[in-house]
Amino acid sequence: MSLTAEQLFAVKGLVIIITGAASGLGLAISQTMAANGADVILVDRNEKELRRVSEEIIPGAEVAPVDVADSDAIRRIVDGVVARKGRLDVMFANAGISGGAGIRSPQGRIENVDLAAWSEVLAINQTGAFATLQAAARHMKAQRSGRIVVTASVGGLRGATATAYAYAAAKAAVVNLVRQAALELATFDVKVNAIAPGFFRTGLGGGRLLDETHTAPLEAIVPMRRLGMPHEIAGVSLLLASPAASYITGSIFTVDGGITAA
């Protein structure tokens, strides 16, 4: 069967939920899906920014101000979308927080890791990712179709002095969570994959990745010698939501300027 590029990467009319949609990579993914005709539902715990996005950036987009650490709330959002629209085609489980200083900073070293902060990172980046995946999978198994795309990180694939312990642990867990879910859901025609970004210029980490004094050492370890821009996540996100990825599941797509190749 011969398909055009437009047919291969078509997401028009698909019902797509994106968590962590108010900023950074989640916003870039949301813009990409909406620009290509998808019916997007934007989820984020920052209600003010979420409303601004739906008014100024993606006019008319449906929004749901929810913290993914609240598993009951994320389940209600997903159940409500399916009840209203009849299905859920794609879930981007993207919400996450940075976890603070990496191990190259004194406050990020093992003896200084605060366990309350550790628990917060895992509640959002690991348990929140699972709760989001679980809520989507329930419906996708029943409808025998769907795509789940989880945002992992190169920090979950290799050690890095710029990465916090909790962030590294949570994202490593997400990588194998994706593989495990892909095995179970494959016979239901539900594909589960992950995008593992490197360093991107986003507001993650309190804006440190927008500060040149902080990013210069990071750029030095990236073979392309620069940080990624949010729009550079668009291609792989569109691929994984589209018919072009019909035989891809359990895969981790690195978008990192060559970090994992070094």
PDB file of C-alpha atoms in Angstrom:
ATOM      1  CA  MET A   1       0.000   0.000   0.000  1.00  0.00           C
ATOM      2  CA  SER A   2       1.350   3.379  -1.011  1.00  0.00           C
ATOM      3  CA  LEU A   3       0.601   6.371   1.209  1.00  0.00           C
ATOM      4  CA  THR A   4       1.457  10.023   0.821  1.00  0.00           C
ATOM      5  CA  ALA A   5       3.353  11.834   3.568  1.00  0.00           C
ATOM      6  CA  GLU A   6       0.121  13.609   4.450  1.00  0.00           C
ATOM      7  CA  GLN A   7      -1.660  10.281   4.921  1.00  0.00           C
ATOM      8  CA  LEU A   8       1.212   8.696   6.834  1.00  0.00           C
ATOM      9  CA  PHE A   9       1.388  11.464   9.414  1.00  0.00           C
ATOM     10  CA  ALA A  10      -2.322  12.294   9.627  1.00  0.00           C
ATOM     11  CA  VAL A  11      -3.714  13.067  13.076  1.00  0.00           C
ATOM     12  CA  LYS A  12      -6.709  15.119  11.947  1.00  0.00           C
ATOM     13  CA  GLY A  13      -9.770  14.338  14.042  1.00  0.00           C
ATOM     14  CA  LEU A  14      -7.906  12.186  16.557  1.00  0.00           C
ATOM     15  CA  VAL A  15      -8.839  12.653  20.207  1.00  0.00           C
ATOM     16  CA  ILE A  16      -5.556  13.413  21.961  1.00  0.00           C
ATOM     17  CA  ILE A  17      -4.842  14.203  25.617  1.00  0.00           C
ATOM     18  CA  ILE A  18      -1.552  15.892  26.501  1.00  0.00           C
ATOM     19  CA  THR A  19      -0.459  16.259  30.142  1.00  0.00           C
ATOM     20  CA  GLY A  20       1.998  18.939  31.160  1.00  0.00           C
ATOM     21  CA  ALA A  21       0.556  20.920  28.268  1.00  0.00           C
ATOM     22  CA  ALA A  22       0.858  24.475  29.570  1.00  0.00           C
ATOM     23  CA  SER A  23       4.547  24.976  28.816  1.00  0.00           C
ATOM     24  CA  GLY A  24       7.762  23.543  27.417  1.00  0.00           C
ATOM     25  CA  LEU A  25       7.687  20.305  25.466  1.00  0.00           C
ATOM     26  CA  GLY A  26       4.064  19.608  26.369  1.00  0.00           C
ATOM     27  CA  LEU A  27       3.009  22.900  24.848  1.00  0.00           C
ATOM     28  CA  ALA A  28       5.070  22.204  21.722  1.00  0.00           C
ATOM     29  CA  ILE A  29       3.426  18.783  21.361  1.00  0.00           C
ATOM     30  CA  SER A  30      -0.014  20.323  21.892  1.00  0.00           C
ATOM     31  CA  GLN A  31       0.601  22.983  19.249  1.00  0.00           C
ATOM     32  CA  THR A  32       1.798  20.361  16.778  1.00  0.00           C
ATOM     33  CA  MET A  33      -1.251  18.149  17.269  1.00  0.00           C
ATOM     34  CA  ALA A  34      -3.693  21.063  17.108  1.00  0.00           C
ATOM     35  CA  ALA A  35      -2.024  22.535  14.012  1.00  0.00           C
ATOM     36  CA  ASN A  36      -2.548  19.210  12.267  1.00  0.00           C
ATOM     37  CA  GLY A  37      -6.242  19.019  13.070  1.00  0.00           C
ATOM     38  CA  ALA A  38      -6.336  16.872  16.203  1.00  0.00           C
ATOM     39  CA  ASP A  39      -8.998  17.330  18.863  1.00  0.00           C
ATOM     40  CA  VAL A  40      -6.718  18.169  21.797  1.00  0.00           C
ATOM     41  CA  ILE A  41      -7.425  18.145  25.519  1.00  0.00           C
ATOM     42  CA  LEU A  42      -4.757  19.978  27.499  1.00  0.00           C
ATOM     43  CA  VAL A  43      -3.968  18.896  31.058  1.00  0.00           C
ATOM     44  CA  ASP A  44      -1.716  20.744  33.502  1.00  0.00           C
ATOM     45  CA  ARG A  45      -1.657  21.644  37.180  1.00  0.00           C
ATOM     46  CA  ASN A  46      -0.914  25.294  36.339  1.00  0.00           C
ATOM     47  CA  GLU A  47      -4.463  26.483  35.686  1.00  0.00           C
ATOM     48  CA  LYS A  48      -3.497  30.083  34.933  1.00  0.00           C
ATOM     49  CA  GLU A  49      -1.031  29.119  32.200  1.00  0.00           C
ATOM     50  CA  LEU A  50      -3.395  26.478  30.877  1.00  0.00           C
ATOM     51  CA  ARG A  51      -6.154  29.062  30.437  1.00  0.00           C
ATOM     52  CA  ARG A  52      -3.708  31.425  28.736  1.00  0.00           C
ATOM     53  CA  VAL A  53      -2.732  28.705  26.262  1.00  0.00           C
ATOM     54  CA  SER A  54      -6.378  28.006  25.386  1.00  0.00           C
ATOM     55  CA  GLU A  55      -7.064  31.718  24.901  1.00  0.00           C
ATOM     56  CA  GLU A  56      -3.906  32.931  23.165  1.00  0.00           C
ATOM     57  CA  ILE A  57      -1.951  30.014  21.676  1.00  0.00           C
ATOM     58  CA  ILE A  58      -4.412  27.212  20.872  1.00  0.00           C
ATOM     59  CA  PRO A  59      -7.734  29.080  20.822  1.00  0.00           C
ATOM     60  CA  GLY A  60     -10.675  27.021  21.940  1.00  0.00           C
ATOM     61  CA  ALA A  61      -8.662  24.044  23.137  1.00  0.00           C
ATOM     62  CA  GLU A  62     -10.345  22.051  25.879  1.00  0.00           C
ATOM     63  CA  VAL A  63      -8.444  22.309  29.159  1.00  0.00           C
ATOM     64  CA  ALA A  64      -8.393  20.326  32.394  1.00  0.00           C
ATOM     65  CA  PRO A  65      -6.441  21.775  35.337  1.00  0.00           C
ATOM     66  CA  VAL A  66      -5.266  18.595  37.050  1.00  0.00           C
ATOM     67  CA  ASP A  67      -2.136  17.427  38.866  1.00  0.00           C
ATOM     68  CA  VAL A  68      -1.167  13.972  37.564  1.00  0.00           C
ATOM     69  CA  ALA A  69      -0.003  13.081  41.074  1.00  0.00           C
ATOM     70  CA  ASP A  70      -3.738  12.819  41.836  1.00  0.00           C
ATOM     71  CA  SER A  71      -4.487   9.471  40.204  1.00  0.00           C
ATOM     72  CA  ASP A  72      -8.238   9.702  40.835  1.00  0.00           C
ATOM     73  CA  ALA A  73      -8.394  13.104  39.149  1.00  0.00           C
ATOM     74  CA  ILE A  74      -6.501  12.012  36.043  1.00  0.00           C
ATOM     75  CA  ARG A  75      -8.738   8.952  35.764  1.00  0.00           C
ATOM     76  CA  ARG A  76     -11.849  11.147  35.960  1.00  0.00           C
ATOM     77  CA  ILE A  77     -10.487  13.404  33.217  1.00  0.00           C
ATOM     78  CA  VAL A  78      -9.818  10.459  30.908  1.00  0.00           C
ATOM     79  CA  ASP A  79     -13.161   8.828  31.688  1.00  0.00           C
ATOM     80  CA  GLY A  80     -14.926  12.111  30.965  1.00  0.00           C
ATOM     81  CA  VAL A  81     -13.191  12.578  27.623  1.00  0.00           C
ATOM     82  CA  VAL A  82     -14.149   9.074  26.514  1.00  0.00           C
ATOM     83  CA  ALA A  83     -17.731   9.527  27.721  1.00  0.00           C
ATOM     84  CA  ARG A  84     -18.112  12.743  25.708  1.00  0.00           C
ATOM     85  CA  LYS A  85     -16.141  11.896  22.588  1.00  0.00           C
ATOM     86  CA  GLY A  86     -16.606   8.146  22.381  1.00  0.00           C
ATOM     87  CA  ARG A  87     -12.933   7.214  22.342  1.00  0.00           C
ATOM     88  CA  LEU A  88      -9.358   8.201  23.168  1.00  0.00           C
ATOM     89  CA  ASP A  89      -6.887   7.841  20.315  1.00  0.00           C
ATOM     90  CA  VAL A  90      -3.633   9.148  21.782  1.00  0.00           C
ATOM     91  CA  MET A  91      -2.339   9.922  25.259  1.00  0.00           C
ATOM     92  CA  PHE A  92       0.832  11.953  25.739  1.00  0.00           C
ATOM     93  CA  ALA A  93       1.908  11.351  29.348  1.00  0.00           C
ATOM     94  CA  ASN A  94       4.296  14.279  29.431  1.00  0.00           C
ATOM     95  CA  ALA A  95       3.853  15.983  32.824  1.00  0.00           C
ATOM     96  CA  GLY A  96       6.974  16.161  34.950  1.00  0.00           C
ATOM     97  CA  ILE A  97       9.173  18.266  37.218  1.00  0.00           C
ATOM     98  CA  SER A  98      12.955  18.607  37.268  1.00  0.00           C
ATOM     99  CA  GLY A  99      13.920  17.314  40.676  1.00  0.00           C
ATOM    100  CA  GLY A 100      16.320  20.127  41.490  1.00  0.00           C
ATOM    101  CA  ALA A 101      20.092  20.249  41.438  1.00  0.00           C
ATOM    102  CA  GLY A 102      22.217  17.583  39.808  1.00  0.00           C
ATOM    103  CA  ILE A 103      25.074  15.791  41.516  1.00  0.00           C
ATOM    104  CA  ARG A 104      27.676  18.285  40.320  1.00  0.00           C
ATOM    105  CA  SER A 105      26.160  20.768  42.784  1.00  0.00           C
ATOM    106  CA  PRO A 106      26.771  20.278  46.523  1.00  0.00           C
ATOM    107  CA  GLN A 107      23.029  20.410  47.273  1.00  0.00           C
ATOM    108  CA  GLY A 108      22.397  17.625  44.772  1.00  0.00           C
ATOM    109  CA  ARG A 109      24.850  15.133  46.234  1.00  0.00           C
ATOM    110  CA  ILE A 110      23.610  11.949  47.815  1.00  0.00           C
ATOM    111  CA  GLU A 111      24.060  13.002  51.434  1.00  0.00           C
ATOM    112  CA  ASN A 112      22.030  16.163  50.819  1.00  0.00           C
ATOM    113  CA  VAL A 113      19.055  14.662  48.980  1.00  0.00           C
ATOM    114  CA  ASP A 114      15.844  15.625  50.756  1.00  0.00           C
ATOM    115  CA  LEU A 115      13.506  12.638  50.893  1.00  0.00           C
ATOM    116  CA  ALA A 116      10.369  14.775  50.882  1.00  0.00           C
ATOM    117  CA  ALA A 117      11.519  16.396  47.634  1.00  0.00           C
ATOM    118  CA  TRP A 118      12.482  12.940  46.326  1.00  0.00           C
ATOM    119  CA  SER A 119       8.956  11.679  47.015  1.00  0.00           C
ATOM    120  CA  GLU A 120       7.372  14.643  45.226  1.00  0.00           C
ATOM    121  CA  VAL A 121       9.428  14.016  42.086  1.00  0.00           C
ATOM    122  CA  LEU A 122       8.547  10.318  42.045  1.00  0.00           C
ATOM    123  CA  ALA A 123       4.871  11.078  42.711  1.00  0.00           C
ATOM    124  CA  ILE A 124       4.681  13.168  39.539  1.00  0.00           C
ATOM    125  CA  ASN A 125       7.351  11.757  37.215  1.00  0.00           C
ATOM    126  CA  GLN A 126       6.933   8.062  37.998  1.00  0.00           C
ATOM    127  CA  THR A 127       3.619   7.350  39.722  1.00  0.00           C
ATOM    128  CA  GLY A 128       1.889  10.151  37.810  1.00  0.00           C
ATOM    129  CA  ALA A 129       3.158   8.748  34.525  1.00  0.00           C
ATOM    130  CA  PHE A 130       1.880   5.295  35.470  1.00  0.00           C
ATOM    131  CA  ALA A 131      -1.514   6.621  36.597  1.00  0.00           C
ATOM    132  CA  THR A 132      -1.878   8.485  33.297  1.00  0.00           C
ATOM    133  CA  LEU A 133      -0.878   5.437  31.282  1.00  0.00           C
ATOM    134  CA  GLN A 134      -3.209   3.244  33.338  1.00  0.00           C
ATOM    135  CA  ALA A 135      -6.192   5.562  32.872  1.00  0.00           C
ATOM    136  CA  ALA A 136      -5.673   5.604  29.108  1.00  0.00           C
ATOM    137  CA  ALA A 137      -4.942   1.888  28.817  1.00  0.00           C
ATOM    138  CA  ARG A 138      -8.253   0.883  30.407  1.00  0.00           C
ATOM    139  CA  HIS A 139     -10.171   2.492  27.572  1.00  0.00           C
ATOM    140  CA  MET A 140      -7.733   1.645  24.802  1.00  0.00           C
ATOM    141  CA  LYS A 141      -7.836  -2.054  25.695  1.00  0.00           C
ATOM    142  CA  ALA A 142     -11.626  -1.968  25.495  1.00  0.00           C
ATOM    143  CA  GLN A 143     -11.642  -0.176  22.136  1.00  0.00           C
ATOM    144  CA  ARG A 144      -8.681  -2.291  20.926  1.00  0.00           C
ATOM    145  CA  SER A 145      -6.715   0.636  19.589  1.00  0.00           C
ATOM    146  CA  GLY A 146      -4.667   3.587  20.752  1.00  0.00           C
ATOM    147  CA  ARG A 147      -1.283   5.192  21.237  1.00  0.00           C
ATOM    148  CA  ILE A 148       0.396   6.079  24.510  1.00  0.00           C
ATOM    149  CA  VAL A 149       3.528   8.220  24.395  1.00  0.00           C
ATOM    150  CA  VAL A 150       5.389   8.829  27.650  1.00  0.00           C
ATOM    151  CA  THR A 151       8.037  11.503  28.090  1.00  0.00           C
ATOM    152  CA  ALA A 152      11.133   9.870  29.547  1.00  0.00           C
ATOM    153  CA  SER A 153      14.598  11.489  29.478  1.00  0.00           C
ATOM    154  CA  VAL A 154      18.180  10.730  28.541  1.00  0.00           C
ATOM    155  CA  GLY A 155      18.673  11.169  32.293  1.00  0.00           C
ATOM    156  CA  GLY A 156      16.845   7.871  32.682  1.00  0.00           C
ATOM    157  CA  LEU A 157      19.118   6.115  30.185  1.00  0.00           C
ATOM    158  CA  ARG A 158      22.555   7.113  31.498  1.00  0.00           C
ATOM    159  CA  GLY A 159      24.201   8.835  34.423  1.00  0.00           C
ATOM    160  CA  ALA A 160      24.737  12.578  34.158  1.00  0.00           C
ATOM    161  CA  THR A 161      26.174  15.043  36.655  1.00  0.00           C
ATOM    162  CA  ALA A 162      23.544  17.607  35.644  1.00  0.00           C
ATOM    163  CA  THR A 163      20.704  15.272  36.659  1.00  0.00           C
ATOM    164  CA  ALA A 164      19.126  15.013  40.107  1.00  0.00           C
ATOM    165  CA  TYR A 165      18.906  11.603  41.789  1.00  0.00           C
ATOM    166  CA  ALA A 166      15.116  11.594  41.961  1.00  0.00           C
ATOM    167  CA  TYR A 167      14.716  12.680  38.350  1.00  0.00           C
ATOM    168  CA  ALA A 168      17.158  10.014  37.135  1.00  0.00           C
ATOM    169  CA  ALA A 169      15.428   7.304  39.152  1.00  0.00           C
ATOM    170  CA  ALA A 170      11.931   8.280  38.034  1.00  0.00           C
ATOM    171  CA  LYS A 171      12.812   8.558  34.364  1.00  0.00           C
ATOM    172  CA  ALA A 172      14.678   5.233  34.412  1.00  0.00           C
ATOM    173  CA  ALA A 173      11.532   3.666  35.846  1.00  0.00           C
ATOM    174  CA  VAL A 174       9.450   5.250  33.090  1.00  0.00           C
ATOM    175  CA  VAL A 175      11.644   3.676  30.412  1.00  0.00           C
ATOM    176  CA  ASN A 176      10.952   0.153  31.632  1.00  0.00           C
ATOM    177  CA  LEU A 177       7.332   0.980  32.415  1.00  0.00           C
ATOM    178  CA  VAL A 178       6.879   1.757  28.718  1.00  0.00           C
ATOM    179  CA  ARG A 179       8.445  -1.531  27.675  1.00  0.00           C
ATOM    180  CA  GLN A 180       6.357  -3.499  30.169  1.00  0.00           C
ATOM    181  CA  ALA A 181       3.101  -1.857  29.082  1.00  0.00           C
ATOM    182  CA  ALA A 182       3.991  -2.341  25.422  1.00  0.00           C
ATOM    183  CA  LEU A 183       4.223  -6.097  26.006  1.00  0.00           C
ATOM    184  CA  GLU A 184       0.818  -6.333  27.653  1.00  0.00           C
ATOM    185  CA  LEU A 185      -1.020  -4.024  25.285  1.00  0.00           C
ATOM    186  CA  ALA A 186       0.437  -5.160  21.959  1.00  0.00           C
ATOM    187  CA  THR A 187      -2.291  -7.728  21.284  1.00  0.00           C
ATOM    188  CA  PHE A 188      -4.914  -5.012  21.828  1.00  0.00           C
ATOM    189  CA  ASP A 189      -3.332  -2.899  19.063  1.00  0.00           C
ATOM    190  CA  VAL A 190      -2.282  -0.305  21.640  1.00  0.00           C
ATOM    191  CA  LYS A 191       1.218   1.016  20.999  1.00  0.00           C
ATOM    192  CA  VAL A 192       3.263   2.341  23.916  1.00  0.00           C
ATOM    193  CA  ASN A 193       6.454   4.294  23.281  1.00  0.00           C
ATOM    194  CA  ALA A 194       8.612   6.916  24.941  1.00  0.00           C
ATOM    195  CA  ILE A 195      10.360  10.072  23.876  1.00  0.00           C
ATOM    196  CA  ALA A 196      13.613  10.642  25.780  1.00  0.00           C
ATOM    197  CA  PRO A 197      14.631  14.287  25.390  1.00  0.00           C
ATOM    198  CA  GLY A 198      18.046  15.644  26.211  1.00  0.00           C
ATOM    199  CA  PHE A 199      18.538  19.234  27.323  1.00  0.00           C
ATOM    200  CA  PHE A 200      15.911  21.597  25.914  1.00  0.00           C
ATOM    201  CA  ARG A 201      15.406  25.325  26.398  1.00  0.00           C
ATOM    202  CA  THR A 202      12.302  25.174  28.559  1.00  0.00           C
ATOM    203  CA  GLY A 203      11.232  26.514  31.921  1.00  0.00           C
ATOM    204  CA  LEU A 204      11.890  23.138  33.583  1.00  0.00           C
ATOM    205  CA  GLY A 205      14.021  23.462  36.693  1.00  0.00           C
ATOM    206  CA  GLY A 206      12.949  26.952  37.621  1.00  0.00           C
ATOM    207  CA  GLY A 207      14.166  28.471  34.375  1.00  0.00           C
ATOM    208  CA  ARG A 208      17.768  27.288  34.635  1.00  0.00           C
ATOM    209  CA  LEU A 209      17.634  25.918  31.092  1.00  0.00           C
ATOM    210  CA  LEU A 210      16.852  29.415  29.839  1.00  0.00           C
ATOM    211  CA  ASP A 211      19.859  30.951  31.635  1.00  0.00           C
ATOM    212  CA  GLU A 212      23.034  31.136  29.517  1.00  0.00           C
ATOM    213  CA  THR A 213      25.294  30.911  32.571  1.00  0.00           C
ATOM    214  CA  HIS A 214      23.712  27.588  33.438  1.00  0.00           C
ATOM    215  CA  THR A 215      23.366  26.195  29.920  1.00  0.00           C
ATOM    216  CA  ALA A 216      26.943  26.801  28.717  1.00  0.00           C
ATOM    217  CA  PRO A 217      28.368  23.727  30.511  1.00  0.00           C
ATOM    218  CA  LEU A 218      25.446  21.635  29.259  1.00  0.00           C
ATOM    219  CA  GLU A 219      26.022  22.713  25.667  1.00  0.00           C
ATOM    220  CA  ALA A 220      29.634  21.588  26.006  1.00  0.00           C
ATOM    221  CA  ILE A 221      28.571  17.963  26.557  1.00  0.00           C
ATOM    222  CA  VAL A 222      26.072  17.917  23.678  1.00  0.00           C
ATOM    223  CA  PRO A 223      27.752  16.810  20.414  1.00  0.00           C
ATOM    224  CA  MET A 224      25.654  19.363  18.497  1.00  0.00           C
ATOM    225  CA  ARG A 225      26.911  22.013  20.965  1.00  0.00           C
ATOM    226  CA  ARG A 226      23.510  23.488  21.683  1.00  0.00           C
ATOM    227  CA  LEU A 227      20.339  22.783  23.598  1.00  0.00           C
ATOM    228  CA  GLY A 228      17.221  21.673  21.796  1.00  0.00           C
ATOM    229  CA  MET A 229      14.338  24.030  21.115  1.00  0.00           C
ATOM    230  CA  PRO A 230      10.819  22.901  22.087  1.00  0.00           C
ATOM    231  CA  HIS A 231       9.613  22.771  18.476  1.00  0.00           C
ATOM    232  CA  GLU A 232      12.270  20.132  17.767  1.00  0.00           C
ATOM    233  CA  ILE A 233      10.179  17.582  19.646  1.00  0.00           C
ATOM    234  CA  ALA A 234       7.376  18.019  17.101  1.00  0.00           C
ATOM    235  CA  GLY A 235       8.541  15.518  14.497  1.00  0.00           C
ATOM    236  CA  VAL A 236       8.862  12.491  16.737  1.00  0.00           C
ATOM    237  CA  SER A 237       5.642  13.316  18.584  1.00  0.00           C
ATOM    238  CA  LEU A 238       3.747  13.532  15.300  1.00  0.00           C
ATOM    239  CA  LEU A 239       5.299  10.255  14.145  1.00  0.00           C
ATOM    240  CA  LEU A 240       4.244   8.358  17.260  1.00  0.00           C
ATOM    241  CA  ALA A 241       0.673   9.671  17.119  1.00  0.00           C
ATOM    242  CA  SER A 242       0.237   8.912  13.426  1.00  0.00           C
ATOM    243  CA  PRO A 243      -0.354   5.909  11.138  1.00  0.00           C
ATOM    244  CA  ALA A 244       3.358   6.008  10.292  1.00  0.00           C
ATOM    245  CA  ALA A 245       4.066   4.367  13.669  1.00  0.00           C
ATOM    246  CA  SER A 246       1.632   1.472  13.192  1.00  0.00           C
ATOM    247  CA  TYR A 247       4.333  -1.171  13.826  1.00  0.00           C
ATOM    248  CA  ILE A 248       6.302   0.651  16.526  1.00  0.00           C
ATOM    249  CA  THR A 249       5.830  -0.228  20.187  1.00  0.00           C
ATOM    250  CA  GLY A 250       8.080  -0.548  23.222  1.00  0.00           C
ATOM    251  CA  SER A 251      10.600   1.854  21.701  1.00  0.00           C
ATOM    252  CA  ILE A 252      12.493   4.743  23.279  1.00  0.00           C
ATOM    253  CA  PHE A 253      13.161   7.643  20.925  1.00  0.00           C
ATOM    254  CA  THR A 254      16.062   9.835  22.018  1.00  0.00           C
ATOM    255  CA  VAL A 255      15.961  13.471  20.911  1.00  0.00           C
ATOM    256  CA  ASP A 256      19.163  14.724  22.467  1.00  0.00           C
ATOM    257  CA  GLY A 257      21.572  16.291  19.990  1.00  0.00           C
ATOM    258  CA  GLY A 258      23.741  13.181  20.135  1.00  0.00           C
ATOM    259  CA  ILE A 259      24.270  12.838  23.911  1.00  0.00           C
ATOM    260  CA  THR A 260      23.503   9.121  24.048  1.00  0.00           C
ATOM    261  CA  ALA A 261      25.784   8.464  21.076  1.00  0.00           C
ATOM    262  CA  ALA A 262      28.791  10.034  22.775  1.00  0.00           C
TER     263      ALA A 262
END
